[in-house]
Structures are given as C-alpha cells and as structure tokens.
Tab-separated table of C-alpha atoms in Angstrom:
chain	number	residue	atom	x	y	z
V	1	UNK	CA	23.417	90.735	77.959
V	2	UNK	CA	23.357	92.207	81.470
V	3	UNK	CA	21.851	95.107	83.340
V	4	UNK	CA	18.409	96.576	82.712
V	5	UNK	CA	18.319	95.578	79.036
V	6	UNK	CA	17.159	91.989	78.655
V	7	UNK	CA	15.393	89.915	76.093
V	8	UNK	CA	13.439	86.691	75.823
V	9	UNK	CA	14.132	84.071	73.177
V	10	UNK	CA	11.092	82.386	71.646
V	11	UNK	CA	11.760	79.172	69.704
V	12	UNK	CA	8.868	77.867	67.586
V	13	UNK	CA	7.938	74.399	66.454
V	14	UNK	CA	8.402	72.894	63.019
V	15	UNK	CA	9.513	69.313	63.315
V	16	UNK	CA	13.119	68.589	62.453
V	17	UNK	CA	13.392	72.031	60.843
V	18	UNK	CA	13.694	73.183	64.481
V	19	UNK	CA	17.303	72.065	64.566
V	20	UNK	CA	17.942	75.477	63.066
V	21	UNK	CA	17.382	76.723	66.603
V	22	UNK	CA	20.788	75.220	67.534
V	23	UNK	CA	22.481	77.490	64.977
V	24	UNK	CA	20.455	80.424	66.266
V	25	UNK	CA	21.737	79.810	69.854
V	26	UNK	CA	25.276	79.644	68.461
V	27	UNK	CA	24.925	82.940	66.610
V	28	UNK	CA	23.432	84.666	69.674
V	29	UNK	CA	26.175	83.331	71.916
V	30	UNK	CA	28.913	84.415	69.508
V	31	UNK	CA	27.613	87.972	69.640
V	32	UNK	CA	27.128	88.131	73.409
V	33	UNK	CA	23.306	87.996	73.254
V	34	UNK	CA	22.399	85.889	76.299
V	35	UNK	CA	18.617	85.382	76.713
V	36	UNK	CA	17.127	85.926	80.086
V	37	UNK	CA	14.522	83.238	79.344
V	38	UNK	CA	13.646	80.814	76.624
V	39	UNK	CA	9.981	80.152	75.699
V	40	UNK	CA	9.657	77.071	73.484
V	41	UNK	CA	7.060	75.134	71.494
V	42	UNK	CA	7.575	71.530	70.345
V	43	UNK	CA	11.134	71.053	69.146
V	44	UNK	CA	11.760	74.632	70.256
V	45	UNK	CA	10.883	73.503	73.769
V	46	UNK	CA	13.301	70.549	73.490
V	47	UNK	CA	16.185	72.710	72.363
V	48	UNK	CA	15.317	75.309	74.944
V	49	UNK	CA	15.170	72.688	77.678
V	50	UNK	CA	18.634	71.414	76.756
V	51	UNK	CA	19.981	75.030	77.023
V	52	UNK	CA	18.189	75.632	80.343
V	53	UNK	CA	19.468	72.334	81.761
V	54	UNK	CA	23.045	73.470	81.304
V	55	UNK	CA	24.077	71.825	78.056
V	56	UNK	CA	26.573	73.994	76.105
V	57	UNK	CA	25.640	75.002	72.615
V	58	UNK	CA	28.374	72.707	71.274
V	59	UNK	CA	26.881	69.797	73.212
V	60	UNK	CA	23.383	70.537	71.895
V	61	UNK	CA	24.759	70.672	68.321
V	62	UNK	CA	26.610	67.349	68.796
V	63	UNK	CA	23.359	65.699	70.101
V	64	UNK	CA	21.415	67.142	67.181
V	65	UNK	CA	23.849	65.814	64.553
V	66	UNK	CA	23.628	62.353	66.087
V	67	UNK	CA	19.817	62.136	65.879
V	68	UNK	CA	18.352	59.359	63.747
V	69	UNK	CA	14.783	58.578	62.802
V	70	UNK	CA	14.670	55.606	65.102
V	71	UNK	CA	15.510	57.884	68.026
V	72	UNK	CA	12.115	59.695	67.577
V	73	UNK	CA	9.772	57.670	65.438
V	74	UNK	CA	8.547	54.076	65.713
V	75	UNK	CA	5.147	53.189	64.278
V	76	UNK	CA	2.743	52.071	66.964
V	77	UNK	CA	1.939	48.920	65.040
V	78	UNK	CA	0.060	47.100	67.743
V	79	UNK	CA	-2.210	50.056	68.629
V	80	UNK	CA	-2.917	50.819	64.952
V	81	UNK	CA	-3.653	47.135	64.180
V	82	UNK	CA	-5.806	46.434	67.266
V	83	UNK	CA	-7.531	49.782	67.922
V	84	UNK	CA	-7.597	51.130	64.320
V	85	UNK	CA	-9.214	54.557	64.386
V	86	UNK	CA	-9.231	54.485	68.167
V	87	UNK	CA	-5.448	54.260	68.350
V	88	UNK	CA	-4.143	57.300	70.237
V	89	UNK	CA	-1.429	58.077	67.715
V	90	UNK	CA	0.479	56.848	64.679
V	91	UNK	CA	3.806	56.715	66.477
V	92	UNK	CA	4.819	55.066	69.769
V	93	UNK	CA	5.677	57.344	72.641
V	94	UNK	CA	8.679	55.299	73.828
V	95	UNK	CA	11.479	56.513	71.579
V	96	UNK	CA	10.709	60.184	71.974
V	97	UNK	CA	10.113	59.742	75.685
V	98	UNK	CA	13.469	57.942	76.069
V	99	UNK	CA	15.209	60.706	74.116
V	100	UNK	CA	13.732	63.555	76.184
V	101	UNK	CA	14.136	61.880	79.554
V	102	UNK	CA	17.634	60.752	78.650
V	103	UNK	CA	18.580	64.363	78.063
V	104	UNK	CA	16.662	65.967	80.919
V	105	UNK	CA	16.184	63.290	83.624
V	106	UNK	CA	13.563	64.007	86.229
V	107	UNK	CA	14.566	67.681	86.847
V	108	UNK	CA	11.683	70.154	87.457
V	109	UNK	CA	11.440	73.675	86.219
V	110	UNK	CA	12.269	74.973	89.657
V	111	UNK	CA	15.554	73.117	89.580
V	112	UNK	CA	16.744	74.465	86.262
V	113	UNK	CA	19.738	76.772	86.169
V	114	UNK	CA	18.124	79.007	83.500
V	115	UNK	CA	14.608	80.223	82.937
V	116	UNK	CA	12.476	78.058	80.664
V	117	UNK	CA	8.798	78.138	79.714
V	118	UNK	CA	7.204	75.310	77.723
V	119	UNK	CA	4.072	75.867	75.644
V	120	UNK	CA	1.384	73.144	75.553
V	121	UNK	CA	-2.404	72.854	75.344
V	122	UNK	CA	-4.956	70.734	77.262
V	123	UNK	CA	-6.348	68.536	74.524
V	124	UNK	CA	-9.753	68.284	76.279
V	125	UNK	CA	-10.408	71.863	77.308
V	126	UNK	CA	-8.299	73.686	74.738
V	127	UNK	CA	-6.627	75.625	77.554
V	128	UNK	CA	-3.135	76.818	76.787
V	129	UNK	CA	-0.642	75.898	79.478
V	130	UNK	CA	2.786	77.510	79.952
V	131	UNK	CA	4.844	75.190	82.155
V	132	UNK	CA	7.529	77.045	84.137
V	133	UNK	CA	5.419	80.054	85.044
V	134	UNK	CA	5.012	80.855	88.714
V	135	UNK	CA	2.874	78.082	90.270
V	136	UNK	CA	3.714	75.731	87.391
V	137	UNK	CA	7.348	75.030	88.260
V	138	UNK	CA	7.086	71.708	90.169
V	139	UNK	CA	6.540	69.633	87.033
V	140	UNK	CA	9.105	67.403	85.344
V	141	UNK	CA	10.549	69.320	82.456
V	142	UNK	CA	10.706	66.088	80.423
V	143	UNK	CA	6.936	65.580	80.721
V	144	UNK	CA	6.174	69.163	79.699
V	145	UNK	CA	8.577	68.928	76.699
V	146	UNK	CA	7.076	65.633	75.551
V	147	UNK	CA	3.617	67.185	75.765
V	148	UNK	CA	4.773	70.175	73.733
V	149	UNK	CA	6.140	67.815	71.055
V	150	UNK	CA	2.974	65.698	70.945
V	151	UNK	CA	1.473	66.868	67.670
V	152	UNK	CA	-2.006	65.205	67.640
V	153	UNK	CA	-2.169	62.151	65.408
V	154	UNK	CA	1.589	61.677	65.609
V	155	UNK	CA	2.103	61.235	69.355
V	156	UNK	CA	-0.428	60.668	72.149
V	157	UNK	CA	-1.015	63.496	74.595
V	158	UNK	CA	0.977	63.414	77.870
V	159	UNK	CA	-0.870	63.128	81.202
V	160	UNK	CA	0.289	65.740	83.756
V	161	UNK	CA	-1.633	66.217	86.982
V	162	UNK	CA	-4.695	64.341	85.736
V	163	UNK	CA	-5.009	66.352	82.488
V	164	UNK	CA	-3.757	65.491	79.024
V	165	UNK	CA	-1.522	67.930	77.164
V	166	UNK	CA	-0.422	68.184	73.515
V	167	UNK	CA	1.545	70.447	71.208
V	168	UNK	CA	1.035	74.095	72.123
V	169	UNK	CA	1.373	74.996	68.495
V	170	UNK	CA	-2.309	74.156	68.165
V	171	UNK	CA	-2.958	77.502	69.801
V	172	UNK	CA	0.231	79.500	69.130
V	173	UNK	CA	3.383	78.109	67.527
V	174	UNK	CA	5.451	81.231	68.279
V	175	UNK	CA	4.207	82.533	71.649
V	176	UNK	CA	5.753	86.004	71.557
V	177	UNK	CA	2.711	87.501	73.284
V	178	UNK	CA	3.693	85.731	76.487
V	179	UNK	CA	7.215	87.115	76.219
V	180	UNK	CA	5.773	90.568	75.660
V	181	UNK	CA	3.607	90.283	78.707
V	182	UNK	CA	6.564	89.326	80.939
V	183	UNK	CA	8.191	92.743	80.745
V	184	UNK	CA	11.259	92.070	78.660
V	185	UNK	CA	12.770	95.021	76.762
V	186	UNK	CA	12.976	92.992	73.538
V	187	UNK	CA	12.169	89.641	72.006
V	188	UNK	CA	14.077	87.473	69.588
V	189	UNK	CA	11.806	84.910	67.936
V	190	UNK	CA	12.967	82.101	65.625
V	191	UNK	CA	10.231	80.883	63.276
V	192	UNK	CA	10.803	77.552	61.544
V	193	UNK	CA	7.212	76.346	61.274
V	194	UNK	CA	5.096	78.928	59.538
V	195	UNK	CA	5.872	78.732	55.833
V	196	UNK	CA	3.963	80.025	52.825
V	197	UNK	CA	6.035	78.174	50.265
V	198	UNK	CA	4.069	76.384	47.596
V	199	UNK	CA	4.161	72.628	47.926
V	200	UNK	CA	3.646	70.091	45.143
V	201	UNK	CA	1.497	66.925	45.234
V	202	UNK	CA	0.955	66.853	48.997
V	203	UNK	CA	-2.297	65.133	48.375
V	204	UNK	CA	-0.395	62.148	47.031
V	205	UNK	CA	2.080	61.857	49.866
V	206	UNK	CA	0.025	60.063	52.500
V	207	UNK	CA	-1.460	60.807	55.899
V	208	UNK	CA	1.689	62.071	57.618
V	209	UNK	CA	2.604	64.509	54.891
V	210	UNK	CA	-0.937	65.832	54.558
V	211	UNK	CA	-1.275	66.287	58.327
V	212	UNK	CA	2.109	68.023	58.509
V	213	UNK	CA	1.163	70.392	55.745
V	214	UNK	CA	-2.134	71.151	57.457
V	215	UNK	CA	-0.149	72.039	60.536
V	216	UNK	CA	2.063	74.380	58.563
V	217	UNK	CA	-0.974	76.250	57.220
V	218	UNK	CA	-2.476	76.596	60.724
V	219	UNK	CA	0.890	77.812	62.136
V	220	UNK	CA	1.230	80.407	59.341
V	221	UNK	CA	-2.319	81.787	59.721
V	222	UNK	CA	-1.975	82.008	63.488
V	223	UNK	CA	1.346	83.778	63.384
V	224	UNK	CA	0.033	86.304	60.822
V	225	UNK	CA	-2.990	86.958	63.073
V	226	UNK	CA	-0.964	87.380	66.280
V	227	UNK	CA	1.781	89.539	64.792
V	228	UNK	CA	-0.395	91.590	62.524
V	229	UNK	CA	-1.255	93.856	65.438
V	230	UNK	CA	2.117	93.745	67.201
V	231	UNK	CA	3.295	97.062	68.669
V	232	UNK	CA	5.683	96.475	71.580
V	233	UNK	CA	8.250	95.499	72.776
V	234	UNK	CA	10.629	95.432	69.722
V	235	UNK	CA	10.671	92.005	68.176
V	236	UNK	CA	13.503	90.588	66.094
V	237	UNK	CA	11.889	87.892	63.917
V	238	UNK	CA	14.344	85.390	62.486
V	239	UNK	CA	13.088	83.162	59.706
V	240	UNK	CA	15.728	80.680	58.554
V	241	UNK	CA	15.221	79.436	54.958
V	242	UNK	CA	14.337	75.846	55.877
V	243	UNK	CA	10.936	75.638	54.259
V	244	UNK	CA	12.248	73.178	51.624
V	245	UNK	CA	13.010	70.564	54.296
V	246	UNK	CA	10.168	68.170	55.212
V	247	UNK	CA	9.058	68.425	58.834
V	248	UNK	CA	10.265	64.913	59.650
V	249	UNK	CA	13.437	64.633	57.526
V	250	UNK	CA	16.623	63.504	59.266
V	251	UNK	CA	19.149	63.979	56.440
V	252	UNK	CA	19.492	67.799	56.565
V	253	UNK	CA	20.693	68.361	60.087
V	254	UNK	CA	24.063	70.019	59.310
V	255	UNK	CA	22.439	72.300	56.765
V	256	UNK	CA	19.645	73.204	59.218
V	257	UNK	CA	21.981	74.147	62.002
V	258	UNK	CA	24.131	76.192	59.612
V	259	UNK	CA	21.110	78.048	58.194
V	260	UNK	CA	19.888	78.840	61.718
V	261	UNK	CA	23.279	80.418	62.404
V	262	UNK	CA	23.360	82.305	59.137
V	263	UNK	CA	19.825	83.733	59.439
V	264	UNK	CA	20.247	84.754	63.030
V	265	UNK	CA	23.701	86.317	62.412
V	266	UNK	CA	22.290	88.276	59.462
V	267	UNK	CA	19.300	89.493	61.528
V	268	UNK	CA	21.523	90.584	64.415
V	269	UNK	CA	23.967	92.383	62.184
V	270	UNK	CA	21.279	94.077	60.154
V	271	UNK	CA	18.845	95.038	62.910
V	272	UNK	CA	20.324	94.181	66.337
V	273	UNK	CA	21.264	97.793	67.076
V	274	UNK	CA	17.839	99.009	65.903
V	275	UNK	CA	16.081	96.515	68.217
V	276	UNK	CA	18.152	97.620	71.214
V	277	UNK	CA	17.264	101.221	70.595
V	278	UNK	CA	13.599	100.775	69.628
V	279	UNK	CA	10.532	100.866	71.805
V	280	UNK	CA	8.385	98.705	69.519
V	281	UNK	CA	7.850	97.183	66.081
V	282	UNK	CA	8.978	94.085	64.233
V	283	UNK	CA	12.460	93.851	62.743
V	284	UNK	CA	14.372	93.654	60.447
V	285	UNK	CA	12.652	96.257	58.260
V	286	UNK	CA	13.116	97.014	54.575
V	287	UNK	CA	11.671	99.261	51.925
V	288	UNK	CA	9.913	97.521	49.018
V	289	UNK	CA	7.978	98.521	45.953
V	290	UNK	CA	4.711	96.640	45.365
V	291	UNK	CA	3.415	96.164	41.860
V	292	UNK	CA	0.584	94.403	40.042
V	293	UNK	CA	1.261	92.512	36.817
V	294	UNK	CA	-1.889	93.594	34.903
V	295	UNK	CA	-1.727	90.727	32.418
V	296	UNK	CA	-2.152	88.270	35.277
V	297	UNK	CA	-4.760	90.207	37.250
V	298	UNK	CA	-8.262	88.804	36.920
V	299	UNK	CA	-9.953	91.518	39.026
V	300	UNK	CA	-11.102	89.227	41.814
V	301	UNK	CA	-10.370	91.830	44.509
V	302	UNK	CA	-8.669	89.351	46.935
V	303	UNK	CA	-5.801	91.849	47.447
V	304	UNK	CA	-8.255	94.596	48.438
V	305	UNK	CA	-9.808	92.237	50.977
V	306	UNK	CA	-6.605	90.796	52.487
V	307	UNK	CA	-4.082	93.677	52.317
V	308	UNK	CA	-4.045	96.596	54.808
V	309	UNK	CA	-6.890	99.054	54.098
V	310	UNK	CA	-6.131	101.447	51.274
V	311	UNK	CA	-3.106	99.594	49.893
V	312	UNK	CA	-4.942	98.362	46.793
V	313	UNK	CA	-7.806	99.706	44.751
V	314	UNK	CA	-9.645	98.551	41.623
V	315	UNK	CA	-9.446	100.771	38.561
V	316	UNK	CA	-11.994	101.453	35.845
V	317	UNK	CA	-10.960	98.295	33.961
V	318	UNK	CA	-11.545	96.124	37.014
V	319	UNK	CA	-7.789	95.653	37.535
V	320	UNK	CA	-6.004	95.971	40.878
V	321	UNK	CA	-3.672	98.920	41.380
V	322	UNK	CA	-0.988	98.916	44.089
V	323	UNK	CA	0.522	101.730	46.086
V	324	UNK	CA	2.514	104.396	44.186
V	325	UNK	CA	5.105	104.842	46.881
V	326	UNK	CA	7.504	102.337	48.369
V	327	UNK	CA	6.357	100.643	51.586
V	328	UNK	CA	8.363	99.831	54.745
V	329	UNK	CA	7.979	96.144	55.556
V	330	UNK	CA	8.744	93.869	58.477
V	331	UNK	CA	9.134	90.080	58.013
V	332	UNK	CA	5.445	89.551	58.728
V	333	UNK	CA	4.109	91.837	55.987
V	334	UNK	CA	3.058	90.790	52.501
V	335	UNK	CA	0.831	87.757	53.232
V	336	UNK	CA	-1.650	89.173	50.732
V	337	UNK	CA	0.743	88.263	47.929
V	338	UNK	CA	0.143	84.586	48.644
V	339	UNK	CA	-3.600	85.007	48.490
V	340	UNK	CA	-3.616	86.301	44.923
V	341	UNK	CA	-4.953	83.354	42.865
V	342	UNK	CA	-2.840	84.271	39.773
V	343	UNK	CA	0.290	85.435	41.555
V	344	UNK	CA	-0.100	88.862	39.958
V	345	UNK	CA	1.356	90.821	42.915
V	346	UNK	CA	5.138	91.303	43.362
V	347	UNK	CA	7.320	93.074	45.832
V	348	UNK	CA	10.930	94.061	45.181
V	349	UNK	CA	13.427	96.077	47.175
V	350	UNK	CA	12.795	99.717	46.394
V	351	UNK	CA	15.135	100.918	43.712
V	352	UNK	CA	15.845	97.500	42.328
V	353	UNK	CA	15.701	97.019	38.611
V	354	UNK	CA	12.207	96.064	37.548
V	355	UNK	CA	10.758	97.014	40.900
V	356	UNK	CA	7.747	98.705	39.340
V	357	UNK	CA	7.085	96.149	36.628
V	358	UNK	CA	7.124	92.827	38.374
V	359	UNK	CA	9.471	89.897	38.847
V	360	UNK	CA	10.180	87.619	41.719
V	361	UNK	CA	8.310	88.584	44.869
V	362	UNK	CA	9.583	88.744	48.445
V	363	UNK	CA	8.172	88.578	51.941
V	364	UNK	CA	5.920	86.088	53.700
V	365	UNK	CA	3.673	85.906	50.686
V	366	UNK	CA	6.357	85.143	48.106
V	367	UNK	CA	5.192	83.506	44.977
V	368	UNK	CA	6.653	80.150	43.896
V	369	UNK	CA	9.873	80.153	41.996
C-alpha cells in the first residue's frame, strides 16, 4: 500500500501457533497489502522482527519449517534441581537466545529497514513497554524480542537498562490500541492466542500445560475487554483456526503456516474492501440469528449478565429468551455463548436451516463440537 492510506499489522502471541503469522504475511504480500509497521507480542514479535530485519517471507517460512523443539526449549535442570522454587524459569534461556540473536544479530530498532514495535512488560512494576517507539529505539532488537517471548515460568525475564522485562501478553496479547493511537487508517490484527475452545483433562497434563491454558484464558478475557469498546480505526481481525494445536507443539508447522494464509486471504477477500472504505468498526462482519435451546436452559441468567444490555430477557417460566431479529456480528462478538453453563445458546448465520431452533454455534463463544 502507498499514499495516504496505510495500515499497521499487529501479530499476537500464542506459542508455536504463532507460525500462522508467516502465512498471514504471505497472504498480505500476495495481495499487495504492505504494512507500514508491525507491532508484535511474543512469537508475533519474533516473526515481525524477521520481517523488519529484511528477511523475505519465503526465508521466514523456510526458517519456521526448520524449527525443532531443541532450538527453543531445554529444561534448566541445574537451576530447577539446585534452586527449586527459586529457579527463575523451567527452561534455559540459551537455546531461545541463540535462535533470536542468530536471526537478528545486534541490530537496534533504529537500524531496522522497516518499522517494528515490540510489546513487553516490566515484571517488577507491571509497566508495559513498547520497544521501538520514539526514545526507545537504541535497544538491541534481539533483547526486546527475547523479553517479549519470556512467558513467566517458562523463560526468565530479560534485563534491559537495569529493568527486567517479560512477555507483554501479560498486559495485552494483541496491542491494537497502540496501533490505533499511532494514526493509521486501518489495522490488520492476527490473533492466535485467545481461544475459547473447550479443552479436555488439562488438569492431568502437568505444570506446563496448565500454565499455558491459564495464559490462553487471560489472553481471551483481555482481548474481549479491549475490543469490546472498539470504535476506530477499522480493524480487520484475522483468527486462524489453530486452537487445536498445543502452544508448544512442533509437529504442525506446515499446517499452521497454511492456515494463517487461508484465514488471512479469506478475511481480505471478504472484508478488505470494506475495511479500506470504513471509518471504524471490527471486520469481517456477518448476520447471525441467536437462539436459546429451552430444554437446556436452567434459568441462571448468566446470558443476561454477560451479553450486551437488552439482548436477553427472562420469561415468566424463568427461561432465557434471545433477540427476535438477526444481529450483525464482528469476530469479537458472542463471548456470552461460552459463559452459558449448559451450552443452551446458539448462533447461526441468518437464514440458515435451523437458525431459530438451535444447532452448532458460531463466534468467539462457540460451544464444543
């Protein structure tokens, strides 16, 4: 893109699911959508840093496909054995540090050929830090990226300028508000970390899986909060279907990249023109019919409390009643479906068979299959 119309690309964190960002970059490039700036969190910061450093999308994809677990994770056995609960992290910093520095060297933000901002948080003060902003450009990109990837408990915080920084997802996994404040005409955001999918037996899977799932829940709630009041600029929210892939799985790389491409291409083809013409809102948008399966409804009123005011009401039998008319939804709408304890609320495309009587639900609050 050139001229007055420009957009920022926001790449969220989500462990290895973030390799879908590579496919997103490929889809954008194929359609001539060149971001003026990338704002990244965690693996989104790593992919964004590779792009800003001058790697081609094909080179980033090749690097991604070559990644193995040993390139990122090595249990910090000595620290865990000697320091026990005082060990700074479960995994050693060296493999990830070698990977990041091997890609980026010692280049600073000021020396990059493209605009990059990396999201992190001061683990002591809770202060969010966006490396690459004016006044924060003379820092090694590799250090900022490592800090952004340092999910507490997994990797130790990174010292920069006498302070210690960790994964910015603790505050905001998808920092679209920063992009909005920087004056871009539009934002494309790729979300791979906030997932409402139902998991099974997480409690039996050990510390790493439980901690990762806790992070997913935090990311989801924060994103719903931040985007629930979004007005402008127009935001194209891309959500690749990668929720079935564990955060730290290394055997789905090809599928992740391909899904990132598919989801981004579909979003651009379905709503790209609308985003360019709009002055605000979240896209893509669709029309859905919301329904309550009365046999499942227990009358708890959770839908009344969590949905937009006036969407649901309780009838004389103590059952929830949904809206009579179809609703226009963005990808962020529908979280209240997930909060129904009996999965009694459904949402179908308006006009679809069974739209008023139930069936599989859609949206961020989709019920389990």
